Amino acid sequence: MGLCEFWGKRGNRLVRPGMLWKILGVIVIVAICAGVIYKLPMNLGLDLKGGTRLVLEAQDTSTVKVDEDAVQRAKEVIQRRVDQLGVAEPVIYRQGERRIVVELAGVKDPQRAKEIIGKTAMLEFKDESGNIIMTGDDLKNATAGYDEYGRPAVHFELTPAGGKKFEKATRENLGRQISIILDNQVLSSPVVQAVIKDKGIIQGMRSMEETKDLSMMLRAGALPVPMKILHSETLEPILGRESINQSAVAATIGIALVLLFMLGMYRLPGIMADVALAVYAFIVFAAMAALHATLTLPGIAGMILSVGMAVDANVIIFERIKEELRGGKRLRAAIEAGFTRAFTCILDSNLTTLITAGVLYIYGTGPVKGFAVTLTLGILASMFTAIVVTRIIMTAIVDRNPERYARYFGA
Amino acid sequence: MDVMGRRNLFFAISAIVILVGLVFLATRGLNLGVDFTGGSLIRVRLDHPVTAAEVRDALVAPELADMHLEKAVIQPIEGTNDVQIRAHVQGKPLSDPQLKRVVDTLSARLGSASVIEAEMVEPVIGKELLSKAMMAVLLGWIGILIYVSVRFEYRFAVAGVAALIHDVLVILGMFAILGREVNSPFIAAVLTIVGYSINDTIVVFDKIRENLKFRKRETYEELVNKSITQTLGRSLNTSLTTLLPVIALYLFGGATIKDFSLALIIGLISGTYSSIFVASPIWLIWKNWERDRQRKFAVAKAR
């Protein structure tokens, strides 16, 4: 088709005026989508950018039962600890009644992060008869340093209330031992030499690193109940990058095959479906970005899969048009009937798929949820592009000279 | 195309595939991933390709003897220097110090080893995932049953869901036969197939429904045959357009989603097959059975 022909020999009008607005509408949608994709960064899942994901569960102890308040406070403590770790954009959320999920992208030392987040860090000061003098809650600040012998030690400052408790206890226990206990393990048992009001040190750490971690945990506070790590997942960023590259190759090849197949199978309408597919890709990516949805590896697979499903609606329509043409209809009428009749079929078949995507979303966790989101967006976008966009493109092209184009529909 | 006349042949094909699958399911069982069993999944990168045997030798070394890693599943990842190890210590995932010891031992025996992926799952999580997954599949079926009953009729709904059960059994059976790993992405794949296959079935049913409206003297058999022939082009074309990208994903998408794509490939094929050769015949048999019963009833009444 030469450009001259495309612009029309008889007039200088490319399409009917009403059509022009619709085409403009599609172009505007694509432009908005392109803008969104350009402006908003895609939110990558941990399996694509690397990082650590922890699922922690609050545990009952002989003295404390887990309740709503305890889990909420635990979440706050974890939040403070993560902040101390200095991880960019951590994600921390509740899951169910007693679980907390922590997602850390780009954490340098995942093992250490795991230890710091999961440790209860309950600090207790006890006298010789086992009475609790004060706890970690009475500390105002804690920093890592050294004791008088150059060994690593935590220097702490007390809150006014803690200071009063400690002053009283040290006066009463002069010459006797006070044990400093972390999570039921004795760190040290110094003999009280003098009355202490506002600060002190904790000894008994094996390394400077341990000392730093302990002071960090003491600053963030103890967990109100112990947390057990039920599930941990750590992935190096390099593996995520490899996954992205491999998926990109697979997606390119897969989509190219689909485009070629449609072109070979349906000729002119195939080209239109291919254009609609491009519009579809823009919409899905923009929607993902706009919804801050997380793109995961199964999510990419879902997208690639929905490309196949996206052309499905077009295939149904084109087959229908062919049928109508064979039945003796003129092209314009056949297109009208094709789209109208195919609609219920497309709606029914896609809604059933949406039902399963919904179930996946509700019951899935992590990557599976991501997959459900992309699948849902994919189905919705594909219905829109196949039914609306393809129709606009097709009508715009065919309208000018229906009889000429009839033969390109392969009837 | 006389699909309905040869329906017993198609049922037999399905039955054989499913039966063989069930035998494998019963005897060998599924190769469940750590998501389900609990334990550790570790991917280690070495500086040269290694074989499973080399890694196994390292894992049973005296310095790791206390962990009893004899039963660890070791899988070198094709085309890379990576090896994936699935293991547990007395049903529990490896602790961090244990993991460190494993990596140190591998480093000492096989040259620089570093962990690039580590997943530690407590068994309780796996049990939850399994029950949630079954719940999800079941709910999916119920949802579809209701929707199709409302939009079409209950016979279509039951026949459609029967085809879905067929697809799930085929995927599970094939994974048991091939010994491929079943993990949470696998569940996603199965549910996708449930969604896809019903989509496919609905298109055929939609045609039957339409043809029923204009039915004159044809038998149900002829009508279903006609409907299938009319939708065959579409069924094959969309299966191909969906299969092409998934095959590309399987071939080029990397080790992590290989099993996931394989489940999709098997499911897509089974889904297309069941839409044409399982769902429609079931509907037809049901419809014929009802017609015969009504006739008998009418004859009996006339007497």
XYZ file of C-alpha atoms in Angstrom, chain A residues 26-344:
319
model
C -6.175 5.975 21.572
C -3.091 8.074 20.887
C -3.752 10.124 24.043
C -4.087 6.926 26.119
C -0.802 5.602 24.755
C 0.863 8.961 25.417
C -0.392 9.064 29.006
C 0.770 5.484 29.551
C 4.177 6.293 28.081
C 4.402 9.285 30.419
C 3.490 7.188 33.451
C 6.019 4.498 32.527
C 8.691 7.157 31.994
C 7.947 9.039 35.215
C 7.184 6.277 37.704
C 9.865 3.680 38.311
C 8.783 0.062 38.142
C 8.591 -1.559 41.535
C 10.718 -4.701 41.320
C 10.177 -7.689 43.588
C 12.965 -9.116 45.696
C 13.373 -11.980 43.243
C 14.341 -9.417 40.600
C 16.436 -6.948 42.560
C 17.795 -9.149 45.311
C 17.335 -8.745 49.026
C 15.978 -10.466 52.064
C 12.469 -11.369 53.041
C 11.624 -12.577 56.521
C 8.382 -13.897 57.927
C 8.398 -13.663 61.711
C 5.822 -15.087 64.046
C 5.199 -13.873 67.568
C 5.580 -16.685 70.096
C 3.791 -17.165 73.393
C 6.017 -17.537 76.431
C 5.241 -18.935 79.852
C 4.676 -15.397 81.108
C 3.388 -13.439 78.120
C 0.606 -14.373 75.721
C 0.689 -12.838 72.263
C -2.003 -10.240 71.739
C -2.777 -7.526 69.234
C -0.871 -4.930 71.227
C 2.244 -7.082 71.504
C 2.376 -7.729 67.756
C 1.835 -4.060 67.019
C 4.632 -3.058 69.401
C 6.867 -5.755 67.959
C 6.307 -4.284 64.533
C 7.329 -0.847 65.788
C 10.480 -2.239 67.380
C 11.362 -4.073 64.166
C 10.747 -0.875 62.239
C 13.209 0.983 64.506
C 15.792 -1.769 64.170
C 15.507 -1.766 60.414
C 15.918 2.010 60.441
C 19.099 1.553 62.466
C 20.369 -0.853 59.825
C 20.037 1.929 57.295
C 18.291 -0.052 54.563
C 16.687 1.988 51.804
C 12.900 1.638 51.489
C 12.234 -1.291 53.777
C 8.803 -2.881 53.596
C 7.315 -4.081 56.877
C 3.779 -5.325 57.186
C 1.510 -7.527 59.277
C 0.301 -10.828 57.945
C -2.515 -12.531 59.764
C -2.773 -12.225 63.514
C 0.732 -12.876 64.710
C 3.021 -12.539 61.748
C 5.189 -9.730 60.530
C 6.819 -9.685 57.117
C 10.011 -7.728 56.562
C 11.372 -7.096 53.087
C 14.776 -5.531 52.727
C 16.181 -4.810 49.317
C 19.867 -4.155 48.951
C 20.856 -5.073 52.494
C 24.612 -5.626 52.625
C 24.821 -8.376 55.218
C 21.607 -10.398 55.241
C 22.780 -12.764 58.012
C 23.393 -9.879 60.354
C 20.097 -8.218 59.444
C 18.335 -11.462 60.225
C 19.992 -11.711 63.631
C 19.296 -8.132 64.577
C 15.663 -8.208 63.484
C 14.838 -11.564 65.019
C 16.531 -11.220 68.377
C 14.253 -10.492 71.298
C 16.967 -8.411 73.008
C 15.326 -8.491 76.384
C 17.826 -6.955 78.770
C 17.442 -7.460 82.509
C 19.453 -6.400 85.532
C 19.026 -8.792 88.443
C 20.351 -8.860 91.991
C 21.806 -11.953 93.632
C 18.435 -13.205 94.774
C 17.085 -12.960 91.218
C 14.901 -9.864 91.646
C 14.640 -7.735 88.542
C 16.116 -4.306 89.198
C 15.451 -2.793 85.814
C 15.092 -3.719 82.134
C 16.131 -2.459 78.740
C 13.137 -0.113 78.829
C 14.934 1.968 81.424
C 17.758 2.782 79.034
C 17.746 6.158 77.348
C 20.662 5.524 75.055
C 23.248 2.884 74.303
C 26.464 3.166 72.342
C 29.275 0.785 71.498
C 32.666 1.500 73.043
C 35.351 -0.041 75.226
C 35.718 -0.687 78.925
C 38.739 0.331 80.997
C 40.668 -2.734 79.815
C 40.043 -1.963 76.165
C 37.484 -4.701 75.759
C 34.324 -4.000 73.775
C 31.443 -2.838 75.941
C 28.104 -1.094 75.626
C 27.864 2.300 77.333
C 24.350 3.113 78.415
C 22.542 6.097 79.823
C 19.452 5.740 81.964
C 16.109 7.471 81.836
C 15.264 9.498 84.999
C 12.998 6.698 86.241
C 15.611 4.059 85.450
C 18.242 6.174 87.193
C 16.223 6.197 90.408
C 15.752 2.409 90.302
C 19.421 1.826 89.613
C 20.568 4.236 92.289
C 18.454 2.456 94.878
C 19.599 -0.992 93.734
C 23.284 -0.151 93.648
C 23.078 1.394 97.133
C 21.408 -1.741 98.503
C 23.750 -4.130 96.705
C 27.094 -2.491 97.370
C 29.795 -5.135 97.322
C 27.447 -7.688 95.853
C 26.947 -8.840 92.251
C 24.378 -7.531 89.798
C 23.826 -9.777 86.773
C 23.163 -8.322 83.344
C 21.096 -10.780 81.383
C 20.237 -10.724 77.687
C 17.518 -13.112 76.511
C 18.055 -15.317 79.569
C 21.817 -15.496 79.084
C 24.098 -13.839 81.555
C 26.368 -11.342 79.827
C 28.287 -10.298 82.905
C 27.958 -10.153 86.666
C 29.945 -7.194 87.913
C 30.361 -6.469 91.638
C 28.817 -3.134 92.578
C 31.646 -0.773 93.574
C 29.733 2.439 93.940
C 26.280 3.946 93.797
C 25.369 4.610 90.143
C 22.753 7.149 89.102
C 22.618 7.690 85.380
C 24.985 5.601 83.318
C 26.994 2.427 83.158
C 28.548 -0.165 80.921
C 27.707 -3.711 79.909
C 30.581 -6.085 79.424
C 30.798 -9.651 78.240
C 30.654 -9.181 74.505
C 32.962 -11.249 72.345
C 33.564 -8.744 69.560
C 33.107 -5.130 68.619
C 30.550 -6.164 66.033
C 28.437 -7.916 68.656
C 28.751 -4.849 70.846
C 27.569 -2.572 68.064
C 24.627 -4.857 67.302
C 23.607 -5.039 70.943
C 23.722 -1.285 71.407
C 21.692 -0.922 68.241
C 19.062 -3.336 69.548
C 18.990 -1.647 72.942
C 18.383 1.710 71.301
C 15.511 0.257 69.268
C 14.062 -1.510 72.302
C 13.294 -5.116 73.080
C 10.624 -7.140 71.348
C 7.642 -7.532 73.700
C 7.442 -11.218 72.772
C 9.981 -13.501 71.095
C 9.679 -13.773 67.338
C 10.444 -16.948 65.439
C 11.664 -16.726 61.858
C 9.341 -19.053 59.972
C 10.558 -18.259 56.510
C 13.584 -16.437 55.279
C 14.670 -15.835 51.760
C 17.804 -14.125 50.607
C 18.699 -13.499 47.032
C 21.835 -11.833 45.701
C 21.153 -8.889 43.367
C 23.276 -10.522 40.673
C 20.794 -13.409 40.446
C 17.932 -10.916 40.133
C 19.714 -9.137 37.294
C 20.276 -12.442 35.522
C 16.584 -13.257 35.876
C 15.624 -9.895 34.389
C 17.960 -10.381 31.440
C 16.761 -13.908 30.765
C 13.125 -12.867 31.024
C 13.776 -9.974 28.652
C 15.221 -12.349 26.068
C 12.343 -14.799 26.530
C 9.743 -12.028 26.342
C 11.276 -10.520 23.197
C 11.423 -13.849 21.397
C 7.985 -14.920 22.618
C 6.267 -11.680 21.666
C 8.041 -11.530 18.295
C 6.740 -15.039 17.570
C 3.199 -14.003 18.466
C 3.390 -10.897 16.266
C 4.686 -12.943 13.335
C 2.089 -15.627 13.876
C -0.758 -13.121 13.844
C 0.630 -11.452 10.751
C 1.009 -14.768 8.940
C -2.360 -16.079 10.029
C -4.573 -13.060 9.610
C -2.688 -10.655 7.317
C -4.247 -7.169 7.484
C -6.314 -7.796 10.640
C -3.210 -9.442 12.057
C -1.302 -6.175 11.704
C -4.138 -4.404 13.466
C -4.042 -6.947 16.287
C -0.293 -6.431 16.528
C -0.804 -2.681 16.882
C -3.450 -3.347 19.524
C -0.964 -5.625 21.278
C 1.538 -2.778 21.448
C -1.139 -0.531 22.966
C -1.892 -3.362 25.383
C 1.727 -3.539 26.517
C 1.778 0.208 27.187
C -1.409 0.015 29.248
C -0.293 -2.964 31.351
C 3.099 -1.469 32.177
C 1.569 1.918 32.989
C -1.084 0.331 35.199
C 1.579 -1.656 37.033
C 3.565 1.499 37.670
C 0.537 3.576 38.623
C -0.729 0.976 41.099
C 2.761 0.575 42.578
C 2.329 -3.115 41.879
C 5.456 -5.166 42.375
C 6.871 -6.879 39.341
C 8.067 -10.372 40.228
C 9.461 -13.205 38.158
C 6.152 -15.098 38.026
C 4.606 -11.691 37.325
C 6.708 -11.361 34.186
C 5.633 -14.863 33.247
C 2.029 -13.796 33.815
C 2.538 -10.842 31.501
C 4.107 -12.949 28.788
C 1.251 -15.402 29.170
C -1.357 -12.678 28.945
C 0.180 -11.522 25.667
C -0.970 -14.842 24.298
C -4.352 -14.346 25.888
C -4.522 -10.765 24.632
C -4.537 -11.844 21.035
C -7.080 -14.504 21.905
C -9.910 -11.991 21.922
C -8.782 -10.716 18.539
C -8.624 -14.214 17.159
C -12.205 -14.810 18.316
C -13.319 -11.582 16.646
C -11.456 -12.210 13.398
C -12.743 -15.757 13.122
C -16.212 -14.383 13.686
C -15.787 -11.748 10.974
C -14.581 -14.423 8.568
C -17.654 -16.455 9.372
C -19.948 -13.503 8.789
C -18.224 -12.770 5.477
C -18.678 -16.368 4.384
C -22.307 -16.049 5.353
C -22.608 -13.393 2.649
C -22.386 -10.175 4.651
C -20.648 -7.101 3.325
C -17.371 -6.278 5.070
C -18.633 -3.345 7.108
C -21.650 -5.299 8.346
C -19.477 -8.345 8.962
C -17.118 -6.308 11.134
C -20.031 -4.844 13.078
C -21.557 -8.286 13.617
C -18.172 -9.832 14.364
C -17.434 -7.447 17.210
C -20.961 -7.519 18.639
C -21.347 -11.289 18.563
C -17.849 -12.007 19.806
C -18.354 -9.709 22.760
C -20.371 -12.034 25.009
